[in-house]
Short mmCIF file of C-alpha atoms in Angstrom, two decimals:
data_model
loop_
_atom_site.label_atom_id
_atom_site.label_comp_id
_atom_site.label_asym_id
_atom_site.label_seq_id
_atom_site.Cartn_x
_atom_site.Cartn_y
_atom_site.Cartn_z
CA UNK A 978 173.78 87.10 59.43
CA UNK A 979 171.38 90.02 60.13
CA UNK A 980 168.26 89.49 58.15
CA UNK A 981 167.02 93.12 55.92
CA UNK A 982 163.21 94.08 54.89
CA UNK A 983 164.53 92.72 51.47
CA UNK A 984 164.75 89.07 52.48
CA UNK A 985 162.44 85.84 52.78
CA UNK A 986 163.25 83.58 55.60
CA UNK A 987 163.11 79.87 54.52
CA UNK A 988 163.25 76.74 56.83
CA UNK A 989 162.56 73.39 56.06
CA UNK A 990 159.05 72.04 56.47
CA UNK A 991 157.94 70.32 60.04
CA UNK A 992 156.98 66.58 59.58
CA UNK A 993 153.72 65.53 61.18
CA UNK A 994 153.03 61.96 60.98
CA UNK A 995 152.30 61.18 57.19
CA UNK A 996 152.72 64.69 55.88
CA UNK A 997 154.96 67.94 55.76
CA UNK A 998 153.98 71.16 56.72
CA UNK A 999 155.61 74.69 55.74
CA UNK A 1000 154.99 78.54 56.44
CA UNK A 1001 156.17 80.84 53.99
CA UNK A 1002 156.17 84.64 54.07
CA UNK A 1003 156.34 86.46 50.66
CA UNK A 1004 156.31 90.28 50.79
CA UNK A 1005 153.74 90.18 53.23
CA UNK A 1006 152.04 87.40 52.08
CA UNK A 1007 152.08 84.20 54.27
CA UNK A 1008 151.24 80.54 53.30
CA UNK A 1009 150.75 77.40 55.04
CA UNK A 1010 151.29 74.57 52.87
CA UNK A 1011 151.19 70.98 52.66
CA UNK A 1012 152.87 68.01 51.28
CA UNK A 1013 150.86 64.80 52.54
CA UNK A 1014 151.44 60.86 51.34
CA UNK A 1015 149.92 57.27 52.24
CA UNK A 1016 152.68 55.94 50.13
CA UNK A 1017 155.59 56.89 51.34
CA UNK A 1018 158.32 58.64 53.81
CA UNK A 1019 158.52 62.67 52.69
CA UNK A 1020 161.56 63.95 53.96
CA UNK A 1021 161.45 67.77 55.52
CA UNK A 1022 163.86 70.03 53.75
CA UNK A 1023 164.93 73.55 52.77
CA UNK A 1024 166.05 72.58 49.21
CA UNK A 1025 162.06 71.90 49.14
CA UNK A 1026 161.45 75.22 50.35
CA UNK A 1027 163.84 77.30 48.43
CA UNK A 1028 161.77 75.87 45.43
CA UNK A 1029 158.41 77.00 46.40
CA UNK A 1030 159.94 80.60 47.65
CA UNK A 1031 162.05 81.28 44.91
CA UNK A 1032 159.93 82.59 41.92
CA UNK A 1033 157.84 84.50 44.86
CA UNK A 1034 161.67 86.56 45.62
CA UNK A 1035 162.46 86.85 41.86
CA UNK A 1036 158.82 88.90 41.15
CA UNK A 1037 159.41 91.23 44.30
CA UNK A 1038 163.37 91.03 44.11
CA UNK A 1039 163.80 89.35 47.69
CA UNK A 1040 166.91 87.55 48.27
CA UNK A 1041 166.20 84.05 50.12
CA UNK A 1042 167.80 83.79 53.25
CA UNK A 1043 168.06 80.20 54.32
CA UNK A 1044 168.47 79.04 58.33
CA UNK A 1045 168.17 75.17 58.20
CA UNK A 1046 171.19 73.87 56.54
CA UNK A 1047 170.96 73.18 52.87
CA UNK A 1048 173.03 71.35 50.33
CA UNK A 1049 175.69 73.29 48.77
CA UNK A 1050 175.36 71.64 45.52
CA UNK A 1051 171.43 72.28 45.17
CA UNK A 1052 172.28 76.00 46.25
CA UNK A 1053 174.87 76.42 43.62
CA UNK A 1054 172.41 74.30 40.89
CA UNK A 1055 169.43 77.11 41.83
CA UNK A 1056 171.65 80.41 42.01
CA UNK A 1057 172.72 79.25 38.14
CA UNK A 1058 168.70 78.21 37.29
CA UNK A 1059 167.59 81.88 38.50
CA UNK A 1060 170.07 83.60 36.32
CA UNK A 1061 168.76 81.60 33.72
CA UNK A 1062 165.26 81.83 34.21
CA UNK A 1063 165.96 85.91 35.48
CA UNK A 1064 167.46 85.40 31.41
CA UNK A 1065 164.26 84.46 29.79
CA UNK A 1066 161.67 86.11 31.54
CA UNK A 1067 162.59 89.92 32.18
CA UNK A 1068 159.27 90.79 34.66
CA UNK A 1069 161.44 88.90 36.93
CA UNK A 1070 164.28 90.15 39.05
CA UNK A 1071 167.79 88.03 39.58
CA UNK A 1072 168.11 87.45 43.57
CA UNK A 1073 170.85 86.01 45.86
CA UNK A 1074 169.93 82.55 47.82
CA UNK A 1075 171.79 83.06 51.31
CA UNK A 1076 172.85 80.46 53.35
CA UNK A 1077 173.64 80.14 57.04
CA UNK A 1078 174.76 76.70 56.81
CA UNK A 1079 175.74 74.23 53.62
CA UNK A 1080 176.34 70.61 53.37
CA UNK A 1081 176.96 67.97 51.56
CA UNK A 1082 173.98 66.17 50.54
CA UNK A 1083 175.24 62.05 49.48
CA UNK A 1084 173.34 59.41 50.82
CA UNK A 1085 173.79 55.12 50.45
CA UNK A 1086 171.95 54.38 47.37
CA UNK A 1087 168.14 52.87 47.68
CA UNK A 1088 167.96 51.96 43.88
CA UNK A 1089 164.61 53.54 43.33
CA UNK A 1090 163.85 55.52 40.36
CA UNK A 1091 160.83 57.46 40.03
CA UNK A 1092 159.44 59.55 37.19
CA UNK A 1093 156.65 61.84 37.44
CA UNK A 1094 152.91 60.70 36.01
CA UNK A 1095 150.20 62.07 35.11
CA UNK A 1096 148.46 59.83 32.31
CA UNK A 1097 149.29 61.92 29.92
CA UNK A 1098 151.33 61.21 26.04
CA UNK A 1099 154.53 62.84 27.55
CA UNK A 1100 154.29 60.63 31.58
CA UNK A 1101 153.40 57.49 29.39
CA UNK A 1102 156.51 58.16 26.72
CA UNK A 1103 159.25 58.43 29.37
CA UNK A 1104 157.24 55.54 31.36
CA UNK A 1105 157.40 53.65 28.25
CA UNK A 1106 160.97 54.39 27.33
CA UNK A 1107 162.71 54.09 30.67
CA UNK A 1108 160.32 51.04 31.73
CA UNK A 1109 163.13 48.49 32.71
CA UNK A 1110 164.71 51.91 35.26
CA UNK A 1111 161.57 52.95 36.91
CA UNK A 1112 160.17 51.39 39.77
CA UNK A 1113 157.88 54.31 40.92
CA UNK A 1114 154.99 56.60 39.32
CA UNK A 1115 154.84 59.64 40.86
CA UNK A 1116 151.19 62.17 40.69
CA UNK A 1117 150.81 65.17 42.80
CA UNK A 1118 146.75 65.55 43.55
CA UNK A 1119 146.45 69.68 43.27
CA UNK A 1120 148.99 70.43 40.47
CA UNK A 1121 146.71 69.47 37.55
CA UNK A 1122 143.59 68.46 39.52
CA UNK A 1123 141.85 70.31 42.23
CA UNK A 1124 141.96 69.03 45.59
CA UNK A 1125 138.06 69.54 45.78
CA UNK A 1126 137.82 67.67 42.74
CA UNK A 1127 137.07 63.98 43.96
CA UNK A 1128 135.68 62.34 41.64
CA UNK A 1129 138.68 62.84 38.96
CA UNK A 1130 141.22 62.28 41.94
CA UNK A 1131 139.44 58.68 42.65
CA UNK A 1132 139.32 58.34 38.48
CA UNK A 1133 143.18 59.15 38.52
CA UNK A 1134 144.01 56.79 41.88
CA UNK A 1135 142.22 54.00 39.79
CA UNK A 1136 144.02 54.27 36.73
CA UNK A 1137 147.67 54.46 38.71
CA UNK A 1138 146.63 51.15 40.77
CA UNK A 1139 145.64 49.36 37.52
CA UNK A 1140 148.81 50.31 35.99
CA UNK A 1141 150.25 49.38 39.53
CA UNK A 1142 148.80 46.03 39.05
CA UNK A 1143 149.40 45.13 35.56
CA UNK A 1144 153.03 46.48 35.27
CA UNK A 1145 153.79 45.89 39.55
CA UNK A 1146 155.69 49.18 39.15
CA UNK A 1147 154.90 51.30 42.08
CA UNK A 1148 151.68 54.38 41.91
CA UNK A 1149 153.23 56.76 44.49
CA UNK A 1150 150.58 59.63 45.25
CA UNK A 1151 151.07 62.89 47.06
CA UNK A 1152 149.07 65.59 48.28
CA UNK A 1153 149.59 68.97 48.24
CA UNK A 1154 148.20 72.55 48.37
CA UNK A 1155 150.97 74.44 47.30
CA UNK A 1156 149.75 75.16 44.00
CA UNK A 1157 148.54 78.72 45.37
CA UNK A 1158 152.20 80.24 46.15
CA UNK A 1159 152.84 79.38 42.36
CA UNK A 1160 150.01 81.04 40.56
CA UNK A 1161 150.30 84.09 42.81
CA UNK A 1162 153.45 84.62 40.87
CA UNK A 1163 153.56 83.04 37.52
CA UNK A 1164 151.71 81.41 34.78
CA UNK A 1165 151.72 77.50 36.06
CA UNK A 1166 153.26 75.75 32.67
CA UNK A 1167 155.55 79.26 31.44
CA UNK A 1168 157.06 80.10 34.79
CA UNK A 1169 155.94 77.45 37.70
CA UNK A 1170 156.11 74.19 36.42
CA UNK A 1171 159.11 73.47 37.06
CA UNK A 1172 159.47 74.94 40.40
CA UNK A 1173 156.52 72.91 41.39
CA UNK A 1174 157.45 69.30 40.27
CA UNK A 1175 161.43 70.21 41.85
CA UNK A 1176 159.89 70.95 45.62
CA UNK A 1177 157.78 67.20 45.75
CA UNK A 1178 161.47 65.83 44.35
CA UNK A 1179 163.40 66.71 46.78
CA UNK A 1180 160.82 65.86 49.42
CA UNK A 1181 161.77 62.48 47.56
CA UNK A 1182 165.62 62.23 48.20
CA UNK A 1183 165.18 59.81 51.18
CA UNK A 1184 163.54 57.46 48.83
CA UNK A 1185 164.71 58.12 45.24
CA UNK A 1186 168.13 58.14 43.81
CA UNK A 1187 167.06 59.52 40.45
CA UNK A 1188 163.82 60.61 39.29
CA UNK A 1189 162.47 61.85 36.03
CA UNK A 1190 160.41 64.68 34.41
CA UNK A 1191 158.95 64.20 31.39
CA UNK A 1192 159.40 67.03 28.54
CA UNK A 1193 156.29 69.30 27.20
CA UNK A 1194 158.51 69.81 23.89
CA UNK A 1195 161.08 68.73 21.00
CA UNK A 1196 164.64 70.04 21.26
CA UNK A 1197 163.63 71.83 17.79
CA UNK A 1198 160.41 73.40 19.39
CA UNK A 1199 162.04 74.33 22.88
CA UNK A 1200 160.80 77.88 24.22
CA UNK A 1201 161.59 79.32 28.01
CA UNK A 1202 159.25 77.23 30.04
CA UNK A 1203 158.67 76.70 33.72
CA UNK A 1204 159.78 72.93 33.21
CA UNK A 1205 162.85 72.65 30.66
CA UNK A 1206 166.45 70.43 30.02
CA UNK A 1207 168.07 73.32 30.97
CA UNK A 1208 166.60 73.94 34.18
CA UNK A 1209 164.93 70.79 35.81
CA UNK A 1210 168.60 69.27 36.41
CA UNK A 1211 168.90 71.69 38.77
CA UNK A 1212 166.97 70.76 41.35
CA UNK A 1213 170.02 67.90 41.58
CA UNK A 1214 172.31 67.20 43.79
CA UNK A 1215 174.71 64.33 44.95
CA UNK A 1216 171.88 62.69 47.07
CA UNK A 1217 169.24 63.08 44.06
CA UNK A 1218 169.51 63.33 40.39
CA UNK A 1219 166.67 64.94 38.29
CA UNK A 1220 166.49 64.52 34.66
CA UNK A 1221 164.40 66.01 31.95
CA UNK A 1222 163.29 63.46 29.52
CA UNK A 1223 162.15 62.99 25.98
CA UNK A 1224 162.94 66.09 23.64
CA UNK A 1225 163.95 64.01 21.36
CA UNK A 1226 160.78 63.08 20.31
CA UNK A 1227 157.54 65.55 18.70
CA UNK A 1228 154.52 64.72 20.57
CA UNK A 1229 153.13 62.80 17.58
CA UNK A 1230 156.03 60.68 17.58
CA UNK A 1231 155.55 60.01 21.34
CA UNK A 1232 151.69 59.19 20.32
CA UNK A 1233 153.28 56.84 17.75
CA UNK A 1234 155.50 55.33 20.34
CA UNK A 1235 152.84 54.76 22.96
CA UNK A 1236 150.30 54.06 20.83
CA UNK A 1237 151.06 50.32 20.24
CA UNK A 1238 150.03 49.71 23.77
CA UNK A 1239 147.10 49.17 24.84
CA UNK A 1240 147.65 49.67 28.23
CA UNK A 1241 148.39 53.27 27.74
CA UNK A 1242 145.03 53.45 25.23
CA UNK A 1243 143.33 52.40 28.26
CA UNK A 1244 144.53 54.42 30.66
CA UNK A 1245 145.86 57.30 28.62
CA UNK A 1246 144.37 60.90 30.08
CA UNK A 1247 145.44 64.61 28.97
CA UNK A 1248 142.44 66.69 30.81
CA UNK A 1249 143.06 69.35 33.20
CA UNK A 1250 139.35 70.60 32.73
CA UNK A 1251 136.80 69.72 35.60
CA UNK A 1252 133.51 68.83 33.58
CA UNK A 1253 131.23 66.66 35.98
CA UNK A 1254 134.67 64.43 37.34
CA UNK A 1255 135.04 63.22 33.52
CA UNK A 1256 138.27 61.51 32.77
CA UNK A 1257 138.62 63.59 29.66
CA UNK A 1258 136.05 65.83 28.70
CA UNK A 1259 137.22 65.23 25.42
CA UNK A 1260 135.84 69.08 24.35
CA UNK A 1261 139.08 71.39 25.44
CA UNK A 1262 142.22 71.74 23.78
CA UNK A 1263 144.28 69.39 24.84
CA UNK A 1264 141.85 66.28 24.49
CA UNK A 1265 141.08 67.46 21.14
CA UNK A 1266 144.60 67.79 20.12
CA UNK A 1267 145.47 64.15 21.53
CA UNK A 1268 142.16 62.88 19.74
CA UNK A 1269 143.37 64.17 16.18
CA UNK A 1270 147.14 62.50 17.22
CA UNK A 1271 145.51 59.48 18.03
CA UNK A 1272 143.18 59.75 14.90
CA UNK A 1273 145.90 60.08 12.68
CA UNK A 1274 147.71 57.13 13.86
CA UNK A 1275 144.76 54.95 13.34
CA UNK A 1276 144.02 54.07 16.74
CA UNK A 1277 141.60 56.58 18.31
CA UNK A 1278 139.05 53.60 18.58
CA UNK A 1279 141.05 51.88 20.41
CA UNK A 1280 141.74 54.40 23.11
CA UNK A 1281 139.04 53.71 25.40
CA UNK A 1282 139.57 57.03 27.43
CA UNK A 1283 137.98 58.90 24.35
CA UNK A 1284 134.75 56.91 23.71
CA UNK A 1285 132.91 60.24 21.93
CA UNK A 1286 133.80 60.92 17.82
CA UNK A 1287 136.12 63.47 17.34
CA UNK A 1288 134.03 66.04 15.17
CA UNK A 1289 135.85 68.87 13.10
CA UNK A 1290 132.96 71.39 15.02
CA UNK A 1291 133.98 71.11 18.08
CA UNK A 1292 137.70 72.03 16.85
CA UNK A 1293 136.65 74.67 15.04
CA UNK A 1294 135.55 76.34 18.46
CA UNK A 1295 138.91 76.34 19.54
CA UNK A 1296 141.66 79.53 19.97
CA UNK A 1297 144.89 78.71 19.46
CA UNK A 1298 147.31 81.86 20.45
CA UNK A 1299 149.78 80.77 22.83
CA UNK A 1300 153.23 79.72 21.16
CA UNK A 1301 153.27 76.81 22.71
CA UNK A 1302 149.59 75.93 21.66
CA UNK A 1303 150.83 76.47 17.69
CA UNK A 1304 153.56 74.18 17.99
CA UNK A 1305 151.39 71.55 19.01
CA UNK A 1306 149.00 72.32 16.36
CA UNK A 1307 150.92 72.31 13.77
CA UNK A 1308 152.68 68.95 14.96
CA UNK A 1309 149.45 67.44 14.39
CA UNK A 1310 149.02 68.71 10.91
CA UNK A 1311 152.48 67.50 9.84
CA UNK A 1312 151.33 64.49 10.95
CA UNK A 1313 147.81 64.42 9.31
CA UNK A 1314 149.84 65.10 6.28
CA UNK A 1315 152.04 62.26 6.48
CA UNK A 1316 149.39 59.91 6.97
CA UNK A 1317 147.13 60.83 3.94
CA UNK A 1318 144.50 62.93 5.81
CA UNK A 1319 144.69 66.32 4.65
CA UNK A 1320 141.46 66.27 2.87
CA UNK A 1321 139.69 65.34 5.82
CA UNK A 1322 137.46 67.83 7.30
CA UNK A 1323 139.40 67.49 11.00
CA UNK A 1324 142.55 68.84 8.92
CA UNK A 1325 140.92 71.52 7.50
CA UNK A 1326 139.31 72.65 10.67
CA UNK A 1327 142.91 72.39 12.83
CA UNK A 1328 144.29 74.43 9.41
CA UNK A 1329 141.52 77.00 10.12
CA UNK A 1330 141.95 77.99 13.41
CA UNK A 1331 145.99 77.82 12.82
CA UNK A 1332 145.53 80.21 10.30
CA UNK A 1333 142.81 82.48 11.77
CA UNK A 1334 144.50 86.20 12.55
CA UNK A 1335 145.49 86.64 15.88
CA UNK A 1336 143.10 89.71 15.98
CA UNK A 1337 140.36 87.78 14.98
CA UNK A 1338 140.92 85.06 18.09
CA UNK A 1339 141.03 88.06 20.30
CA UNK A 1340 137.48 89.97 18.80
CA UNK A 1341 136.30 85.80 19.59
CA UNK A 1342 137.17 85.39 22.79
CA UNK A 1343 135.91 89.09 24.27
CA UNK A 1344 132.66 87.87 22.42
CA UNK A 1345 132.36 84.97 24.93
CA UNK A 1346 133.20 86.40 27.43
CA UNK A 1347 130.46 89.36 26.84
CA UNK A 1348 127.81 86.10 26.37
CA UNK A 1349 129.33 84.60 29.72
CA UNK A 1350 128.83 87.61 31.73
CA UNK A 1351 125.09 88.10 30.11
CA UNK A 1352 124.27 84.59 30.95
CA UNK A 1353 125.74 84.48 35.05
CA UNK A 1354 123.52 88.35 35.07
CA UNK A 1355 120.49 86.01 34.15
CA UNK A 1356 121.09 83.30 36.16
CA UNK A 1357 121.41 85.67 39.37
CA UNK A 1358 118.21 87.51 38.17
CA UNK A 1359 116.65 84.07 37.97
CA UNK A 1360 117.48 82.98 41.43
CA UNK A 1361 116.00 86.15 43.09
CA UNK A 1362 112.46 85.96 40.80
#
């Protein structure tokens, strides 16, 4: 088949000793990327590669052309997840996936299941929950933590060989740098997320049969996100099932769930912010949010992960606009209510900033960023006195 200016050219990746190598073009762009592991085997393959070029074609409207031969049930899974996600998020255009050569894709069993990990309430729910069916963790270094930052990488590799040790189910870590061809096109947790976590998978089919991604919401609370029940499945085919776990559960009743062991309050870690290779910084968003869960459940001095008090000032600071970001919000609230805390100052302050106009959080945040952009002006003048 003749290839046209309007198509991307995918291959599957190269294998070099302990890691897999691809080069993408996307409208012009190119990429070299990266999937690298001390732990085990990755497997070369398109179905990899369709999943890190697809939401590139849908923003420019480039069919994918594929020339290594693919599985025909993974192609027919992704033509049905970009009509669905072409559905939900209109900025992007629906494309064709062409291949030159299908197969069927239905290896002998190795009766490993994996889930992905990231220390985090919804990794340790679905760890919890599916313990006696998983026999490997699974973190990606450069999805939620920068490569560059060591110190929180050799925080995270610590925490996965203590649960390694104390549990003896396997801490399977992989490198990658393919982050970049992701947030050139999308927002990572709306539109990549999922794209992301399905191109390590498959690079897992060798070794997995079945392997798990934990949910972000509630079936009640479910919005079009890059990582959803409807569309994580299909990264499947007959040689590896994917499955999207836990939307049965609010994240305070996954705190509730988890929270009654202590290996997850020792371990547990929500942070995506890099504040001098802390664990959890314990300031942003997210840590504050899991504080208050944790607080009203009565064990947030147990969790060892968040030795600092949880003060209604620093949640006060916060802006909470994103959809997603309300839901969570007022998750917690429902369940400061239900335990008798809504006269406590840290409700009141999570009820404020709910409740606070959304043209108020906007006048806020162009305010710090005017004070940001004084302060780096100062700093430079500073350096050259």
């Amino acid at each position: 088949m003749a290839l046209t200016d309007e198509d991307i050219t995918i291959t599957g990746g190269v294998v070099n000793g302990n890691r897999v190598d691809y080069d993408l073009s996307i409208n012009g762009r190119s990429y070299h990327l990266y999937f690298a592991s001390d732990d085990v085997k990755l497997n070369a393959s398109a179905e990899s590669a369709v999943a890190m070029g697809a939401l590139g074609g849908m923003k420019h409207g480039l069919d994918l052309h594929i020339i290594d031969p693919i599985s025909s049930a993974f192609i027919h899974n992704q033509q049905r997840l970009i009509e669905t996600f072409t559905d939900w998020f209109p900025s992007y255009q629906k494309i064709k996936l062409v291949a030159d050569t299908v197969i069927e894709r239905d290896m002998p069993k190795t009766g490993r299941v994996g889930s992905f990990f990231t220390g985090g309430v919804d990794s340790f729910y679905t760890f919890i929950k599916n313990k006696s069916d998983i026999t490997d963790l699974i973190y990606v270094h450069g999805y939620d933590v920068k490569l560059t930052d060591t110190p929180r990488r050799a925080a995270i590799t610590a925490m996965g060989r203590a649960i390694e040790a104390e549990t003896g189910v396997r801490f399977v870590q992989i490198e990658t740098n393919s982050i970049r061809v992701y947030r050139d096109y999308g927002r990572w947790g709306a539109h990549a997320h999922g794209y992301g976590l399905g191109a390590v998978a498959r690079q897992l089919s060798d070794y997995l049969d079945r392997l798990y991604i934990p949910s972000s919401f509630e079936h009640k609370n479910l919005i079009p996100w890059g990582s959803h029940p409807e569309t994580d499945p299909l990264f499947s085919d007959g040689k590896l099932e994917i499955i999207h776990d836990g939307c049965e559960a609010s994240r305070s009743e996954k705190i509730t769930t988890i929270a009654k062991n202590q290996l997850v309050l020792n371990h547990l870690r929500v942070c995506w912010e890099s504040v001098d290779g802390a664990y959890n910084c314990e300031r942003c968003e997210k840590c504050l949010r899991t504080k208050t869960s944790l607080y009203a459940m009565g064990v947030l001095d147990m969790a060892t992960t968040f030795p600092s008090r949880l003060r209604a000032t620093d949640i006060r600071k916060l802006l909470i606009y994103d959809e997603s970001l309300v839901k969570f919000t007022q998750d917690n609230i429902l369940a400061m209510q239900s335990a008798g805390l809504s006269g406590t100052d840290i409700y009141q302050s999570w009820q404020h900033i709910v409740d606070r106009p959304k043209y108020m959080n906007k006048i806020i945040m162009k305010g710090r960023r005017v004070v940001s952009n004084m302060r780096r002006i100062v700093r430079k003048i500073q350096r050259k006195i």
